[in-house]
PDB file of C-alpha atoms in Angstrom:
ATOM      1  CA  UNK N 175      42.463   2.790  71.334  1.00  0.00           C
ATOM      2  CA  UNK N 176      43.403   5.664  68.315  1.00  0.00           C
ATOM      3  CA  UNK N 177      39.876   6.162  66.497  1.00  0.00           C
ATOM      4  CA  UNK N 178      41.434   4.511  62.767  1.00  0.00           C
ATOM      5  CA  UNK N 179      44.051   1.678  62.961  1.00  0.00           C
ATOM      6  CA  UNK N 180      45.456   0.688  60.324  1.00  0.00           C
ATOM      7  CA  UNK N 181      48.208  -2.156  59.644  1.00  0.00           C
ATOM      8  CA  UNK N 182      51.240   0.554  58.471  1.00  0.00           C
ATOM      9  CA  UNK N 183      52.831  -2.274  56.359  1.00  0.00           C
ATOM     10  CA  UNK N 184      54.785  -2.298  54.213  1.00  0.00           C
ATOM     11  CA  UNK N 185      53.370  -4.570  52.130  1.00  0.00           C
ATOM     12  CA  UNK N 186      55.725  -5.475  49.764  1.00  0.00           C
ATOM     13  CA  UNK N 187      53.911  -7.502  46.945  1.00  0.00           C
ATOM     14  CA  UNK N 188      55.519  -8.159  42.855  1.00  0.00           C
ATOM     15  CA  UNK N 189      53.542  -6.847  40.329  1.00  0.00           C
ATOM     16  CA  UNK N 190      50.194  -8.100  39.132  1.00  0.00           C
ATOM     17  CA  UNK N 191      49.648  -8.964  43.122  1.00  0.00           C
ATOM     18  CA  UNK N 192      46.145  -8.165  44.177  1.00  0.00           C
ATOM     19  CA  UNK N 193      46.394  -6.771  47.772  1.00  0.00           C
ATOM     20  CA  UNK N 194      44.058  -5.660  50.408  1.00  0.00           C
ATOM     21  CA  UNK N 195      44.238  -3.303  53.622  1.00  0.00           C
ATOM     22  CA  UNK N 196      42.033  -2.933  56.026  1.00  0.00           C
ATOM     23  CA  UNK N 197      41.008  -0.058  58.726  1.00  0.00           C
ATOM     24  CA  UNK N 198      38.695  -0.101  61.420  1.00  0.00           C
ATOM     25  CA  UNK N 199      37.273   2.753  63.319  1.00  0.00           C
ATOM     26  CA  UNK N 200      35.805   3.206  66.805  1.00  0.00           C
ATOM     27  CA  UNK N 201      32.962   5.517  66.482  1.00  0.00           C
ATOM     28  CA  UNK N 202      30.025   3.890  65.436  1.00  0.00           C
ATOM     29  CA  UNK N 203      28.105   6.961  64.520  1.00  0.00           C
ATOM     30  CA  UNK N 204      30.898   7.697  61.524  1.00  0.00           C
ATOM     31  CA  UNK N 205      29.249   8.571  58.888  1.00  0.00           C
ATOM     32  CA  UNK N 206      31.643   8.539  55.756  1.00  0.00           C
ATOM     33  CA  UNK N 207      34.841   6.669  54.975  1.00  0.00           C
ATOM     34  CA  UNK N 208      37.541   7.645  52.463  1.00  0.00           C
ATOM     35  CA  UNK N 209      40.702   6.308  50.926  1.00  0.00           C
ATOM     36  CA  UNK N 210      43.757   9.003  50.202  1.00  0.00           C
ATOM     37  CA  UNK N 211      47.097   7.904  48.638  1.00  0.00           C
ATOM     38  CA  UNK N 212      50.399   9.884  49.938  1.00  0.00           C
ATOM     39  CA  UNK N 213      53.267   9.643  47.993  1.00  0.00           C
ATOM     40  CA  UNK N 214      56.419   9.780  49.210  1.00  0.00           C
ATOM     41  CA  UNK N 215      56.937  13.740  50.910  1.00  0.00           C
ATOM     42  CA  UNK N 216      53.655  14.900  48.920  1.00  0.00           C
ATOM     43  CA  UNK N 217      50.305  15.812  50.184  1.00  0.00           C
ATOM     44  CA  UNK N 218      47.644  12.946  50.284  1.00  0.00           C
ATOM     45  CA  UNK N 219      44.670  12.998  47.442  1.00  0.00           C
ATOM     46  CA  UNK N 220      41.885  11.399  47.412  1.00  0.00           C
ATOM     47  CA  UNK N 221      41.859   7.992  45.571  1.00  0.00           C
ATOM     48  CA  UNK N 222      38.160   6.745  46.702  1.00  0.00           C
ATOM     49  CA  UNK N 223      35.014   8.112  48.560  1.00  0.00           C
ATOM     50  CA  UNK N 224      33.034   5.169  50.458  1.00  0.00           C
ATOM     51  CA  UNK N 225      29.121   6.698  51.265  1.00  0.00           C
ATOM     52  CA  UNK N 226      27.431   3.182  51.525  1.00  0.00           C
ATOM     53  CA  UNK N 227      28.322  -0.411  51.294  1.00  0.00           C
ATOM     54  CA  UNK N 228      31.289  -0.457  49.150  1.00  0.00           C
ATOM     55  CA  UNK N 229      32.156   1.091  45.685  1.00  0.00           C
ATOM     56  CA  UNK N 230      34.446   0.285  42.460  1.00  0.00           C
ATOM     57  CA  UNK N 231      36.925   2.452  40.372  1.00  0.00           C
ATOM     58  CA  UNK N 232      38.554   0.480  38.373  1.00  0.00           C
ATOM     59  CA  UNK N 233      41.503  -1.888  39.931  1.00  0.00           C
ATOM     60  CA  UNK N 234      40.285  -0.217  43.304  1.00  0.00           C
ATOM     61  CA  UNK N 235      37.665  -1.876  45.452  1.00  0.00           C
ATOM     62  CA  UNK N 236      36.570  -0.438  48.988  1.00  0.00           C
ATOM     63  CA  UNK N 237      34.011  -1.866  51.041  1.00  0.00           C
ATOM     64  CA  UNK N 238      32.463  -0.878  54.508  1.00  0.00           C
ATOM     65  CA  UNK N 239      31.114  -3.407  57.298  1.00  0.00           C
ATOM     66  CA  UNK N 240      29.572  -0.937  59.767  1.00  0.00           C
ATOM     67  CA  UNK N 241      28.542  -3.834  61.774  1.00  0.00           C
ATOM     68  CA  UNK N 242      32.541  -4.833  62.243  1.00  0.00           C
ATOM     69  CA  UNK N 243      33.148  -0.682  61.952  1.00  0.00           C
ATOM     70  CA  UNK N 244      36.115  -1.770  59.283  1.00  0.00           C
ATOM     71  CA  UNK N 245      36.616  -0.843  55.473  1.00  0.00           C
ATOM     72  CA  UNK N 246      38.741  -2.057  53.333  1.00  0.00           C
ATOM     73  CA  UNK N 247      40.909  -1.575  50.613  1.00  0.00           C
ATOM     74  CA  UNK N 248      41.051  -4.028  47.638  1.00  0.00           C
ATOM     75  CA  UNK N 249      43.860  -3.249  44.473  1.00  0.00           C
ATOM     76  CA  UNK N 250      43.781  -5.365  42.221  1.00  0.00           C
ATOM     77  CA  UNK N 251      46.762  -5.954  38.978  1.00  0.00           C
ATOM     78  CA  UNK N 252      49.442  -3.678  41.076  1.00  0.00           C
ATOM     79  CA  UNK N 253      51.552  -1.745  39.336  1.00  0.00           C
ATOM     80  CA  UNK N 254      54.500   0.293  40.201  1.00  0.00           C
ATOM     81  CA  UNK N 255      52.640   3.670  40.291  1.00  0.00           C
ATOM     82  CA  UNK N 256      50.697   2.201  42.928  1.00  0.00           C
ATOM     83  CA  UNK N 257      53.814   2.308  45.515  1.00  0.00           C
ATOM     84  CA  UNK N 258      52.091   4.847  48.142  1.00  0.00           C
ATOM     85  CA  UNK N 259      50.800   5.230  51.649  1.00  0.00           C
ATOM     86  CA  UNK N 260      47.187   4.637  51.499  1.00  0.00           C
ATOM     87  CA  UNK N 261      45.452   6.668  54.557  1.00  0.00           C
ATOM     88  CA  UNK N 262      42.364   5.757  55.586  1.00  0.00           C
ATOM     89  CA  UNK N 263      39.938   9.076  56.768  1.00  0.00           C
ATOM     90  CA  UNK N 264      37.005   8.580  59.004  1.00  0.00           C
ATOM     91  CA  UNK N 265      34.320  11.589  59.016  1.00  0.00           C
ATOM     92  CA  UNK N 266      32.442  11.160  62.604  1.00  0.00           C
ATOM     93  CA  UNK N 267      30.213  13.833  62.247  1.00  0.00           C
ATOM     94  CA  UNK N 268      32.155  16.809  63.454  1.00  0.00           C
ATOM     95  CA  UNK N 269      35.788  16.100  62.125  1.00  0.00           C
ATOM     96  CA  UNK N 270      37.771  13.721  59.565  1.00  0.00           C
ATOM     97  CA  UNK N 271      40.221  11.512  61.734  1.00  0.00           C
ATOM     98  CA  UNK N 272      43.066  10.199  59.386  1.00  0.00           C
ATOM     99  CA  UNK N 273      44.531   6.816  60.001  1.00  0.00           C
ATOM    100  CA  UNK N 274      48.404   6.547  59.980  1.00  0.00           C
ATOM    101  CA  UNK N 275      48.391   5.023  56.911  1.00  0.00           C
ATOM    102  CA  UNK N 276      49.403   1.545  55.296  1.00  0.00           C
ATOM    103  CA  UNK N 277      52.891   1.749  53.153  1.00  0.00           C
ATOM    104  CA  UNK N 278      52.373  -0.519  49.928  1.00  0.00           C
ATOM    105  CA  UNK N 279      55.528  -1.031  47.950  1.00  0.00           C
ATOM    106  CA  UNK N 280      54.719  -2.729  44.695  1.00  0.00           C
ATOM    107  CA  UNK N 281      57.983  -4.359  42.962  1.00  0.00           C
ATOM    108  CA  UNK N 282      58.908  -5.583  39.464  1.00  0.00           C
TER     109      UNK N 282
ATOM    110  CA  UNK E 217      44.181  26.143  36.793  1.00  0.00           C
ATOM    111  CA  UNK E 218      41.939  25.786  40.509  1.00  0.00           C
ATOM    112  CA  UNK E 219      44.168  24.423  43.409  1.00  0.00           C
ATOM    113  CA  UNK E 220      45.637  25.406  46.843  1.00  0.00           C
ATOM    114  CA  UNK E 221      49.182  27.117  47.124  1.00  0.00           C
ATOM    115  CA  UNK E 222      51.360  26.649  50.269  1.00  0.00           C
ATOM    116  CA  UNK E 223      54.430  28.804  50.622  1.00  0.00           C
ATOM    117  CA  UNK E 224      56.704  28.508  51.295  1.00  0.00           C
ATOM    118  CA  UNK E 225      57.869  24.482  50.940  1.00  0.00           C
ATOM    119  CA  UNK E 226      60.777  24.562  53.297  1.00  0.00           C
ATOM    120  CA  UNK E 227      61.005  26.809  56.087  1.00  0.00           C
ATOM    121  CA  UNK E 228      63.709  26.611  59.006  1.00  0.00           C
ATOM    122  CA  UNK E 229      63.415  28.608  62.121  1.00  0.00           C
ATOM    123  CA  UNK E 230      65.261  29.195  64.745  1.00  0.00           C
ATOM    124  CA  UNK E 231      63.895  28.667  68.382  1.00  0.00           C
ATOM    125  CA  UNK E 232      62.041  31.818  69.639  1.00  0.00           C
ATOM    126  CA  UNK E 233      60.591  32.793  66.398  1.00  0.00           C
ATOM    127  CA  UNK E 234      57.087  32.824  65.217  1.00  0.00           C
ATOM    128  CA  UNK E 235      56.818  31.955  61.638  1.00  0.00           C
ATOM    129  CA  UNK E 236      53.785  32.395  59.387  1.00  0.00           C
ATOM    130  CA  UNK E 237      52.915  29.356  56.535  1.00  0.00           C
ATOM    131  CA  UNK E 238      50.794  30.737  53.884  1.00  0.00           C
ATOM    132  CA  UNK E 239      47.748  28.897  52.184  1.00  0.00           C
ATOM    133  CA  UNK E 240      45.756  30.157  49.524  1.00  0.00           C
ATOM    134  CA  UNK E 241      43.052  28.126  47.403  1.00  0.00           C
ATOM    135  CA  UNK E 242      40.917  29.587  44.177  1.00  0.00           C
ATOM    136  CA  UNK E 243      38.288  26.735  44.637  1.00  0.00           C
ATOM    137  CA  UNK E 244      35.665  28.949  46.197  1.00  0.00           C
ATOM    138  CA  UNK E 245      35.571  26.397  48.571  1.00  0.00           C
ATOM    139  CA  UNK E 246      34.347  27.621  52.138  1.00  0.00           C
ATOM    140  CA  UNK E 247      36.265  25.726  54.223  1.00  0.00           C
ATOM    141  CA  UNK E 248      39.691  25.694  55.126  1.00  0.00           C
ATOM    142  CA  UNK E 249      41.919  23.542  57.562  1.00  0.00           C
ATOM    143  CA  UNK E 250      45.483  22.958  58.777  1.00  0.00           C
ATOM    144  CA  UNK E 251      47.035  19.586  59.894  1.00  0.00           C
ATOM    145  CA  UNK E 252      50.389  18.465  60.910  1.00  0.00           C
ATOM    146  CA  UNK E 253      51.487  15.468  59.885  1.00  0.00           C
ATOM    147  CA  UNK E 254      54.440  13.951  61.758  1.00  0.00           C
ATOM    148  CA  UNK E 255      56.383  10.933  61.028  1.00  0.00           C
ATOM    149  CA  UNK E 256      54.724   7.101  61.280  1.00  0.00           C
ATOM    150  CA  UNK E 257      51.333   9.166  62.462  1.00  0.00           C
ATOM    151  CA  UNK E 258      47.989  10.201  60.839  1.00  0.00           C
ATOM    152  CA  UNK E 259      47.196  13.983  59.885  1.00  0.00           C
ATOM    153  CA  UNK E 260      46.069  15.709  63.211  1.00  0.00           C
ATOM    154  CA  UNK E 261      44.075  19.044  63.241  1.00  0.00           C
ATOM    155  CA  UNK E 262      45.375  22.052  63.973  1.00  0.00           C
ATOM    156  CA  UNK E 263      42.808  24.518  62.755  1.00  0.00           C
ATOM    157  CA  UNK E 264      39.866  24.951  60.736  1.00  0.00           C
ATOM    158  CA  UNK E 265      37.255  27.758  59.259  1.00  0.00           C
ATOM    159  CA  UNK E 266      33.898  27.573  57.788  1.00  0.00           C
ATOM    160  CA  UNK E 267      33.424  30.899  56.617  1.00  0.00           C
ATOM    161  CA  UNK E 268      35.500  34.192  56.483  1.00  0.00           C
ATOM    162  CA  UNK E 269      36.260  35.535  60.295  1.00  0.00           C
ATOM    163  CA  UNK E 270      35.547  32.480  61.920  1.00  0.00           C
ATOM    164  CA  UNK E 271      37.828  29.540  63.009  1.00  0.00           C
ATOM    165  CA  UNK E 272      37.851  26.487  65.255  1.00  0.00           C
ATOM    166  CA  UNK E 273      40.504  25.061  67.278  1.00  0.00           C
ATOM    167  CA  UNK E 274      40.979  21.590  66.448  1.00  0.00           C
ATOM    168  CA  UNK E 275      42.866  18.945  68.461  1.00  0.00           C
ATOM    169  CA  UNK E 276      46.110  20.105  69.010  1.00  0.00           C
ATOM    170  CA  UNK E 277      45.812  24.135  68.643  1.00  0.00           C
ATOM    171  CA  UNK E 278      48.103  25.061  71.505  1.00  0.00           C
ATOM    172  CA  UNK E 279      50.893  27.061  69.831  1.00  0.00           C
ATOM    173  CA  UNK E 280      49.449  27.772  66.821  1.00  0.00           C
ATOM    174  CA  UNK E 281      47.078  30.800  65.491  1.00  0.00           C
ATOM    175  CA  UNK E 282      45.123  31.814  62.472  1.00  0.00           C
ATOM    176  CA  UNK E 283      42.839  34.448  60.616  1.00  0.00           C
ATOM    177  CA  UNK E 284      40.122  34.024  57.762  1.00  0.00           C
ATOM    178  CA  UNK E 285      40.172  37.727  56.454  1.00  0.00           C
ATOM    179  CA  UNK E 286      39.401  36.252  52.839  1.00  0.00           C
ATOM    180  CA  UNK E 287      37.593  33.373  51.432  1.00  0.00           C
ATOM    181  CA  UNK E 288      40.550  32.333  49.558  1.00  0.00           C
ATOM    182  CA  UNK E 289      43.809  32.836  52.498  1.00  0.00           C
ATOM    183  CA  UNK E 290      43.892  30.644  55.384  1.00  0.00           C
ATOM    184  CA  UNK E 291      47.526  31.689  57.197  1.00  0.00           C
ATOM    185  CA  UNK E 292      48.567  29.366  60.212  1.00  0.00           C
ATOM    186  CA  UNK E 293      51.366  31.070  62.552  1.00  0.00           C
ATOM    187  CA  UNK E 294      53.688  28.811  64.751  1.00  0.00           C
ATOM    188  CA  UNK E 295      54.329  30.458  67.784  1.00  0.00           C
ATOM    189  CA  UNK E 296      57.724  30.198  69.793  1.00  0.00           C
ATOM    190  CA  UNK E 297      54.970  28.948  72.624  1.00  0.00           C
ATOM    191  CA  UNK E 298      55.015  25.461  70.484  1.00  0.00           C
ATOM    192  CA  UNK E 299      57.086  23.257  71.969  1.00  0.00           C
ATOM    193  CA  UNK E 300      58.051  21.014  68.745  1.00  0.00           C
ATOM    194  CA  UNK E 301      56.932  22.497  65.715  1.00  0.00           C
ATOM    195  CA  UNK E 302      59.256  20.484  63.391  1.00  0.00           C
ATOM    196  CA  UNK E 303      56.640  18.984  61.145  1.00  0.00           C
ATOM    197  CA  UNK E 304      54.847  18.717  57.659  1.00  0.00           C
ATOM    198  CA  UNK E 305      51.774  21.430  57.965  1.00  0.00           C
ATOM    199  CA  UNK E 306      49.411  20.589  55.201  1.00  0.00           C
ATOM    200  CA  UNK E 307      46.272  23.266  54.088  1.00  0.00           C
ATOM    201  CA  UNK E 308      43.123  21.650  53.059  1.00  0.00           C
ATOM    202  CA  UNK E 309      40.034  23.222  51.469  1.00  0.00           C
ATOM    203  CA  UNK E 310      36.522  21.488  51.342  1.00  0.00           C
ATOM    204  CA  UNK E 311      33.022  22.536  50.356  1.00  0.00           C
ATOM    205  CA  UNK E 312      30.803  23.232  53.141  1.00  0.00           C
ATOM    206  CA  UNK E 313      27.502  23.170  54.247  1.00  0.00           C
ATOM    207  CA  UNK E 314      23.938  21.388  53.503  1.00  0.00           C
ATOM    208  CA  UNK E 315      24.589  21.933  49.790  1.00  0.00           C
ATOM    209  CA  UNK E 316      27.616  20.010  49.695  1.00  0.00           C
ATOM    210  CA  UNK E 317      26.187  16.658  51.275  1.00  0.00           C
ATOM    211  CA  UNK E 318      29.888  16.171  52.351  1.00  0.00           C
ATOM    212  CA  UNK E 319      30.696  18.894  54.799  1.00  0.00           C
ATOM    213  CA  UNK E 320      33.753  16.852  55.954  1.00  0.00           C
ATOM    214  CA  UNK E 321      34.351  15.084  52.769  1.00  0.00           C
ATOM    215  CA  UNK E 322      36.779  14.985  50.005  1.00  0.00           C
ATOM    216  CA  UNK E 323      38.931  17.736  51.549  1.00  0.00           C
ATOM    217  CA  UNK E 324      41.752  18.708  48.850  1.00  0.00           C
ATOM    218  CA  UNK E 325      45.162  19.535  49.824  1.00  0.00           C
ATOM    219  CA  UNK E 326      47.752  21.916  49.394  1.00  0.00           C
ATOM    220  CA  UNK E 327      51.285  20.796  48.702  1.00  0.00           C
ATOM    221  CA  UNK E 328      52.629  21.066  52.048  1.00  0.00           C
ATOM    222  CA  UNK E 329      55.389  22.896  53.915  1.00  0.00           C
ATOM    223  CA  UNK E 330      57.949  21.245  56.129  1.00  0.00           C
ATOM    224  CA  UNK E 331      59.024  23.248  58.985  1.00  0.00           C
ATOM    225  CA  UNK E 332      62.494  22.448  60.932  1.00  0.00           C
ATOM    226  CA  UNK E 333      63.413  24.221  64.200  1.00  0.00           C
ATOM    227  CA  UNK E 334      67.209  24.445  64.123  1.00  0.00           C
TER     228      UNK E 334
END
């Protein structure tokens, strides 16, 4: 089983959509969760940090279930811009394990 | 402006060769990593330093060397003992230590350099 799964898509929703991913991760003692985008050939940045249960940034919601070791990723009103690969990054402790990433594809 | 420079963006090489990938960052951050990223699969760690002459192997080292001379320079060096180095090597900085809160956190990235093996 890899450490992060993710669903790699693509999710191909019109704009306005509201989509979610989800990621789950098999060590229990992670201790921090993060959500990167990666556009297309570029290098990934980070879009949100999730420390406890869950946090907002504007359209973006992520949430953590430690219980179900999953987070999620919740954009709402897609736009265009948002076309990406959203990676999911684990920190266990010793090392950040990066998902493979989910390919969103947001269409007019 | 504070970032991370890679250099160069495209490098080919022939088989044989070793071939150094420079990455420099002016964020005073302490540490410093390198993946590779290959296609359809997560980031996976070649390298990383916490402090100036000292580095860790990560998960897949074999092939691969670097130095910490400087706070700022992090150069990886792809042997001809690496079997398939055609990939996307990324540089990441981070803060580090009990100050930070987030020694493995919110690592920021260079802009890459893709390596082909002709």
């Amino acid at each position: 089983r890899k450490e992060v799964e993710q669903d790699p898509g693509p999710f191909n929703v019109p704009e306005g959509a509201t989509v979610a991913f989800n990621c789950t991760y098999s060590n229990s003692a992670s201790q921090s969760f993060f959500w990167y985008r990666q556009d297309c050939r570029k290098e990934p940045k980070l879009l949100m940090s999730v420390y406890s249960s869950g946090n907002e940034d504007g359209r973006f919601t992520a949430q953590l279930n430690r219980a179900s070791q999953y987070i999620s990723l919740l954009i709402r009103d897609s736009k265009l811009s948002d076309s990406a690969t959203y990676l999911c990054v684990v920190n266990n402790g010793n090392k950040l394990v990066f998902g493979a990433g989910t390919i969103l594809r947001v269409k007019s | 402006d504070g970032g991370i420079t890679q250099s160069p963006k495209y490098l080919f090489r022939k088989e044989g060769q070793n071939v150094t990938l420079s990455c420099e960052q002016n964020l005073n951050h302490d540490a410093m990593y390198w993946y590779r990223q290959d296609p359809g699969q997560g980031l996976r760690l070649i390298y990383y330093s916490q402090i100036v002459n000292d580095f860790q192997k990560g998960d897949i080292a074999e092939g691969y060397s670097v130095s910490r001379e400087k706070k700022e320079s992090f150069p990886l060096t792809v042997t001809s003992a690496q079997k398939n180095p055609t990939a996307f090597y990324l540089c990441a900085s981070s803060t580090w230590g009990q100050t930070s809160g987030r020694s493995w956190g919110e690592q920021f990235f260079g802009p890459g350099t893709r390596l082909t093996v002709l």
